[in-house]
PDB file of C-alpha atoms in Angstrom:
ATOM      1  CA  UNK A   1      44.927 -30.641 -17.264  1.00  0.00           C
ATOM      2  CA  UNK A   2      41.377 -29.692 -17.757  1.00  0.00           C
ATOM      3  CA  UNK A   3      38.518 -31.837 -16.549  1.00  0.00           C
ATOM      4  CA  UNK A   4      35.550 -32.879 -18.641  1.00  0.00           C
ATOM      5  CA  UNK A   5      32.186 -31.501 -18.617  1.00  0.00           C
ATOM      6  CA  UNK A   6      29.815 -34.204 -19.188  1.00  0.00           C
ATOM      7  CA  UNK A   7      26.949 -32.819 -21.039  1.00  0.00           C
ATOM      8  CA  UNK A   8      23.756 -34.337 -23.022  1.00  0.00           C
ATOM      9  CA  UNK A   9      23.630 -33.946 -26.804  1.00  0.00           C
ATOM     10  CA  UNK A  10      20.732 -31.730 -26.383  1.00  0.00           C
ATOM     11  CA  UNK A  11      22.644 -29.902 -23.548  1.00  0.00           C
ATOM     12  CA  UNK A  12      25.404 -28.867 -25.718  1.00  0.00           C
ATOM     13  CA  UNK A  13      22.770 -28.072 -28.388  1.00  0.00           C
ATOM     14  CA  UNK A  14      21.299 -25.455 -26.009  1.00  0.00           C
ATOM     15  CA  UNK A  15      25.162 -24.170 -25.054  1.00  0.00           C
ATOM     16  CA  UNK A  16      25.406 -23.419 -29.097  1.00  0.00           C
ATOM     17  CA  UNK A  17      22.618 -21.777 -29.472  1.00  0.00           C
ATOM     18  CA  UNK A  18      22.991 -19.109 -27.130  1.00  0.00           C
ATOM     19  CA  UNK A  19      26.560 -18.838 -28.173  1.00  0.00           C
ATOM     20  CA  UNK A  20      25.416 -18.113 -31.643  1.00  0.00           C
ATOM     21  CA  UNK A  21      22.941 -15.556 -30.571  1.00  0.00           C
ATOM     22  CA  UNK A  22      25.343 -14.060 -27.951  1.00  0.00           C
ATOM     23  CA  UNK A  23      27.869 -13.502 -31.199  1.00  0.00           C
ATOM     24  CA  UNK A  24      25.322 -12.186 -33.711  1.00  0.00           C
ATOM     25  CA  UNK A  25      22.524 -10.636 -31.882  1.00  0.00           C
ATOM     26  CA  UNK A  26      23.609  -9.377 -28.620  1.00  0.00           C
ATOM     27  CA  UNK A  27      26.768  -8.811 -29.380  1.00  0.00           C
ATOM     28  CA  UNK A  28      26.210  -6.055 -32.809  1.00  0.00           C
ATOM     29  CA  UNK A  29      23.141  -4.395 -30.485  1.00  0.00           C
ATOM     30  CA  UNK A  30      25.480  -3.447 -27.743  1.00  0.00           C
ATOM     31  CA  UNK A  31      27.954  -2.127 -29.776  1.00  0.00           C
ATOM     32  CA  UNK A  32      25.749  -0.102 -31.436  1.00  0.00           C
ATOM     33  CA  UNK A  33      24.741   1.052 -27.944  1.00  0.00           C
ATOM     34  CA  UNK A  34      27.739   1.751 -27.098  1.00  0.00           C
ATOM     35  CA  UNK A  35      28.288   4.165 -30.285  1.00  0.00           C
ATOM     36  CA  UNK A  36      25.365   5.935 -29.673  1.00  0.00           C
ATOM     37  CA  UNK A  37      25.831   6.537 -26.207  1.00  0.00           C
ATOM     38  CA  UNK A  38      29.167   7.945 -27.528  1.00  0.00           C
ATOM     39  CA  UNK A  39      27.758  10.118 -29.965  1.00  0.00           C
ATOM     40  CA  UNK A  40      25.450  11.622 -27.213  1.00  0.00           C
ATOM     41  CA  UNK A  41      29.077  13.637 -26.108  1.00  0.00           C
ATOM     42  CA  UNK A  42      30.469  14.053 -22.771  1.00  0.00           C
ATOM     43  CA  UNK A  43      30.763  10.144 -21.293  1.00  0.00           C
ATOM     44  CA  UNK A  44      31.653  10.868 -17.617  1.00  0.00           C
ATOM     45  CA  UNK A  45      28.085  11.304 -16.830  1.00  0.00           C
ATOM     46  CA  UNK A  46      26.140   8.986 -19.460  1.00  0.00           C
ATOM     47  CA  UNK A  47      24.296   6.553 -17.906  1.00  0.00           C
ATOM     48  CA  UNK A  48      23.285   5.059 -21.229  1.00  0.00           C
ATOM     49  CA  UNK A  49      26.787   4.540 -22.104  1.00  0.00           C
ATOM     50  CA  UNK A  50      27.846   3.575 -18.987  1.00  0.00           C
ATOM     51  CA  UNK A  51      24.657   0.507 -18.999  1.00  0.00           C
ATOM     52  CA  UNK A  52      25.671  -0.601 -22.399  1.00  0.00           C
ATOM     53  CA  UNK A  53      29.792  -1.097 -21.249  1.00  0.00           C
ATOM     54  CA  UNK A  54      27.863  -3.188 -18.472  1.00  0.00           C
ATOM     55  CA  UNK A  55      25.913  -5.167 -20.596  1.00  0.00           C
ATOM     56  CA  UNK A  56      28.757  -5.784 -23.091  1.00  0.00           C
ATOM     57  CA  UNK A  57      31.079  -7.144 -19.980  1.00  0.00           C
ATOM     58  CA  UNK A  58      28.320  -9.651 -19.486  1.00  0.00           C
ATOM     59  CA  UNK A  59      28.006 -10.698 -22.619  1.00  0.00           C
ATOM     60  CA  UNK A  60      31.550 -11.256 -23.323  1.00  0.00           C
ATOM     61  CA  UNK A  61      32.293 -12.862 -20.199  1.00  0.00           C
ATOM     62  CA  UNK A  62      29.068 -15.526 -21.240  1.00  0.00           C
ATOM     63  CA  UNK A  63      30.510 -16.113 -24.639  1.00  0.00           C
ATOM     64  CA  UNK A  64      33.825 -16.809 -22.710  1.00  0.00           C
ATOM     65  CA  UNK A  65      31.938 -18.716 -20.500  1.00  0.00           C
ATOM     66  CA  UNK A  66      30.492 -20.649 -23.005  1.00  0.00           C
ATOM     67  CA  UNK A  67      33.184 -21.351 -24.858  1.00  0.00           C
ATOM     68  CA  UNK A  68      35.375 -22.822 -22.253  1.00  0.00           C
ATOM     69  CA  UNK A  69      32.776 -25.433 -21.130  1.00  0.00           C
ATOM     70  CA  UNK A  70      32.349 -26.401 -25.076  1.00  0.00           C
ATOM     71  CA  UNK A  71      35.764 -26.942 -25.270  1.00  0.00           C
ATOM     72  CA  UNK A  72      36.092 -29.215 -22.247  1.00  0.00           C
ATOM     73  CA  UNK A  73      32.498 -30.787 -22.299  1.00  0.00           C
ATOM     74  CA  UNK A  74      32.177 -34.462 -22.997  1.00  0.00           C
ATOM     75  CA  UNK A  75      29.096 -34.888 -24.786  1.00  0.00           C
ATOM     76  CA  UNK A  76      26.663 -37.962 -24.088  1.00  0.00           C
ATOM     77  CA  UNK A  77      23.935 -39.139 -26.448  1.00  0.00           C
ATOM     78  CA  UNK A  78      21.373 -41.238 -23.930  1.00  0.00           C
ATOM     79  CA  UNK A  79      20.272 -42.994 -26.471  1.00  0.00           C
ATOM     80  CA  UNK A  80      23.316 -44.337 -27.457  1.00  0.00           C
ATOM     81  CA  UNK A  81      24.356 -45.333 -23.943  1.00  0.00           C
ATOM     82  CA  UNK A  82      24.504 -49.175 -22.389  1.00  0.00           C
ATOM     83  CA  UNK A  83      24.993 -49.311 -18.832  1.00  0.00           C
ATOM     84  CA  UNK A  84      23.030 -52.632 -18.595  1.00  0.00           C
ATOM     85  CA  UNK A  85      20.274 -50.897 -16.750  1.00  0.00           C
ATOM     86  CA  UNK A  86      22.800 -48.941 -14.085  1.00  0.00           C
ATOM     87  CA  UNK A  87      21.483 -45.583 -13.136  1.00  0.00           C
ATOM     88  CA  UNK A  88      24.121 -43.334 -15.091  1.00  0.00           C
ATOM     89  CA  UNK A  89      24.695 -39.528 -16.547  1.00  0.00           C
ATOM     90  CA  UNK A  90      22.092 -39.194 -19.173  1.00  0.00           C
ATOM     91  CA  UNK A  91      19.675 -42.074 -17.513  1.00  0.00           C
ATOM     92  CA  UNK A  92      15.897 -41.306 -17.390  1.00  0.00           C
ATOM     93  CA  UNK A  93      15.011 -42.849 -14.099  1.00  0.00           C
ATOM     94  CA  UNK A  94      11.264 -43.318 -12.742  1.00  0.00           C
ATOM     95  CA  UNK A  95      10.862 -43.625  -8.903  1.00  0.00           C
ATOM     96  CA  UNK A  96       8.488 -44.195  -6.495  1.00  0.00           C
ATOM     97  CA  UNK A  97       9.014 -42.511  -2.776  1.00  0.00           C
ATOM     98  CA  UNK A  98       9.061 -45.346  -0.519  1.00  0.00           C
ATOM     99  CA  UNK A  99       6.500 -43.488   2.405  1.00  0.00           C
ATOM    100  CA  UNK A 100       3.804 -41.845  -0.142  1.00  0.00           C
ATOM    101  CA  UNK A 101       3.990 -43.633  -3.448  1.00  0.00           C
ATOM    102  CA  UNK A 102       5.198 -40.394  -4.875  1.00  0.00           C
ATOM    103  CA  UNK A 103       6.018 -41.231  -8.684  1.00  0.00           C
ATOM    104  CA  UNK A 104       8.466 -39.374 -10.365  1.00  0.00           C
ATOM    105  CA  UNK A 105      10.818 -38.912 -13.208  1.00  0.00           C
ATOM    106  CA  UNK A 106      14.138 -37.376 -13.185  1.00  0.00           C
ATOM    107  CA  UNK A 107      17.116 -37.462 -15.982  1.00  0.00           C
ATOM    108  CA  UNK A 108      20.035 -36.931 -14.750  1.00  0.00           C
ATOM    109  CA  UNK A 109      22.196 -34.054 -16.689  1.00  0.00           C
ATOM    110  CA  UNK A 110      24.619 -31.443 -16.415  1.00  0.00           C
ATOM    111  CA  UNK A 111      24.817 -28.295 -14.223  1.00  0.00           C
ATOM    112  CA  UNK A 112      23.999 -26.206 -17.320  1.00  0.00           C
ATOM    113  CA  UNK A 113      21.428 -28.215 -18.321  1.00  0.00           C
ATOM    114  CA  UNK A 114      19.304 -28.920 -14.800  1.00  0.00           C
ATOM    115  CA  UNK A 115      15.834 -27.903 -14.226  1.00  0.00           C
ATOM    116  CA  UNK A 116      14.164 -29.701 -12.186  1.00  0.00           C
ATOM    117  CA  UNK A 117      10.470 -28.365 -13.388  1.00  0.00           C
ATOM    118  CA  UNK A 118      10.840 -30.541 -16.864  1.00  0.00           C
ATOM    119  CA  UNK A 119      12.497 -33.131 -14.436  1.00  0.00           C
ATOM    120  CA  UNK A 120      16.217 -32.769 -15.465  1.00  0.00           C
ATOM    121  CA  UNK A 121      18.243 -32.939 -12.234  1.00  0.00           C
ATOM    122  CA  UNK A 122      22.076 -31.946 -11.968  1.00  0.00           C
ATOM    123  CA  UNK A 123      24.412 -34.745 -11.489  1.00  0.00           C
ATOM    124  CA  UNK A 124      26.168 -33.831  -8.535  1.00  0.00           C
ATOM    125  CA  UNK A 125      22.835 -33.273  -6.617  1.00  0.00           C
ATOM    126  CA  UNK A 126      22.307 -35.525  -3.977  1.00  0.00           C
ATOM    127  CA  UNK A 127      19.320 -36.984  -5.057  1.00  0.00           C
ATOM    128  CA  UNK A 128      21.369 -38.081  -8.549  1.00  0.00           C
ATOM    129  CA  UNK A 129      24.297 -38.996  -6.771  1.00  0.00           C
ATOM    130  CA  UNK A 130      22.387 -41.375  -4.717  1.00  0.00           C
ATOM    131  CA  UNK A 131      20.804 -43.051  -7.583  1.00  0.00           C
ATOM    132  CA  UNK A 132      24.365 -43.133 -10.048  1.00  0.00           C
ATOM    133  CA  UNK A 133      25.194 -46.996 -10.017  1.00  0.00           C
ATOM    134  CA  UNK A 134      21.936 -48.407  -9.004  1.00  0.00           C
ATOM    135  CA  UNK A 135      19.731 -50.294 -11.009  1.00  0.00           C
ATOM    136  CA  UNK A 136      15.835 -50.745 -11.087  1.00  0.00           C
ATOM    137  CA  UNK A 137      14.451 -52.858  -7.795  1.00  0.00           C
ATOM    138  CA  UNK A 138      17.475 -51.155  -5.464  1.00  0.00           C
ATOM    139  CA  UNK A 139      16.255 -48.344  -2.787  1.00  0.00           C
ATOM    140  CA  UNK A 140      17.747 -44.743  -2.885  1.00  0.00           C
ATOM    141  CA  UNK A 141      18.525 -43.335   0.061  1.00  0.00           C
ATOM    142  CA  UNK A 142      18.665 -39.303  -0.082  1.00  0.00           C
ATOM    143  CA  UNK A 143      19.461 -36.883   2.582  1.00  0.00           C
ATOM    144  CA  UNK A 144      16.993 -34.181   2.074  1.00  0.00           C
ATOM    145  CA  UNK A 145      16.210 -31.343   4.514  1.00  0.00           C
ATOM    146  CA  UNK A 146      12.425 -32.303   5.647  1.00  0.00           C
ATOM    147  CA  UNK A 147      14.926 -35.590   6.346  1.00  0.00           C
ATOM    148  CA  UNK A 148      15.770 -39.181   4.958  1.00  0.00           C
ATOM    149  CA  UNK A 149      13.519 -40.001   1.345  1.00  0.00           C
ATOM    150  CA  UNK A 150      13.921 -43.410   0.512  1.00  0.00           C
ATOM    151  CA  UNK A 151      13.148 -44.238  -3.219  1.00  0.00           C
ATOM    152  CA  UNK A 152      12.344 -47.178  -5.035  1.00  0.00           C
ATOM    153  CA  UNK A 153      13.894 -47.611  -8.879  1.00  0.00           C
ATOM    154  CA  UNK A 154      10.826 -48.154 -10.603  1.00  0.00           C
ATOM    155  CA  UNK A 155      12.397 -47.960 -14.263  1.00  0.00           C
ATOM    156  CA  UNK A 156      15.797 -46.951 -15.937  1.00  0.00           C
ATOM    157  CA  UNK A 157      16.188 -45.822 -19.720  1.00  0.00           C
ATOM    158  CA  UNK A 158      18.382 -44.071 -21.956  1.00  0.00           C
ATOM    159  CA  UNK A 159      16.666 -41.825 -24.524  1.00  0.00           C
TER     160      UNK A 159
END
């Protein structure tokens, strides 16, 4: 049996789109390449054509890719979630570093959907696996490799 994927709304938005432009963008253009590469004759030494068979492998196996985790992923709206202030997938959580002050903001998403730049951190990191199940006042403890961060749960919302 397959597992879920837990994804945000906006997550699975994202998977769509690319999909979409994987099917009728990319897609059309390589074929195309791929018949003029072929009209250029002999194909044993065409790098042009042999680049474009590349490039169409890659994009098929992303549209497979894709496809699979839509079909398994288990989307979450955060707005719509009500985990009585618990620290859960989809949760915007603000902390404060326990030894600087450090603020910062984190929402916890999927693998697919992590960057931790706009502050969107994978769920199975360790710094999101420490906070899963806490609420605002506890302490995070996270393993990092300068060593131990402790951080406070300043604030926990769903948007």
């Amino acid at each position: 049996m397959a597992t879920t994927l837990p994804i945000t709304k906006r997550g699975a938005e994202m998977l769509r789109e690319e999909l979409h432009h994987l099917k009728t963008v990319e897609r059309p253009g390589v074929i195309n390449a791929i018949a003029e590469a072929r009209a250029q004759g002999d194909l044993s030494e065409n790098a042009d054509y042999d680049a474009a068979k590349d490039r169409q492998g890659f994009i098929e196996g992303r549209i497979q890719e894709i496809e699979g985790k839509l079909s398994v992923a288990q989307i979450i709206d955060p707005s719509a979630l009500d985990a009585g202030g618990k620290v859960v997938f989809g949760a915007t959580v603000e902390l404060e570093e326990e030894s600087t002050g450090e603020a910062v903001k984190y929402q916890i998403v999927g693998e697919d959907e992590a960057d931790l730049k706009k502050g969107l951190i994978n769920v199975s990191s360790p710094i999101a696996r420490a906070l899963i199940g806490k609420e605002e006042g506890d302490v995070a403890v996270v393993q990092a490799p300068g060593g131990e961060k402790r951080y406070e749960i300043v604030a926990v919302s769903y948007r």
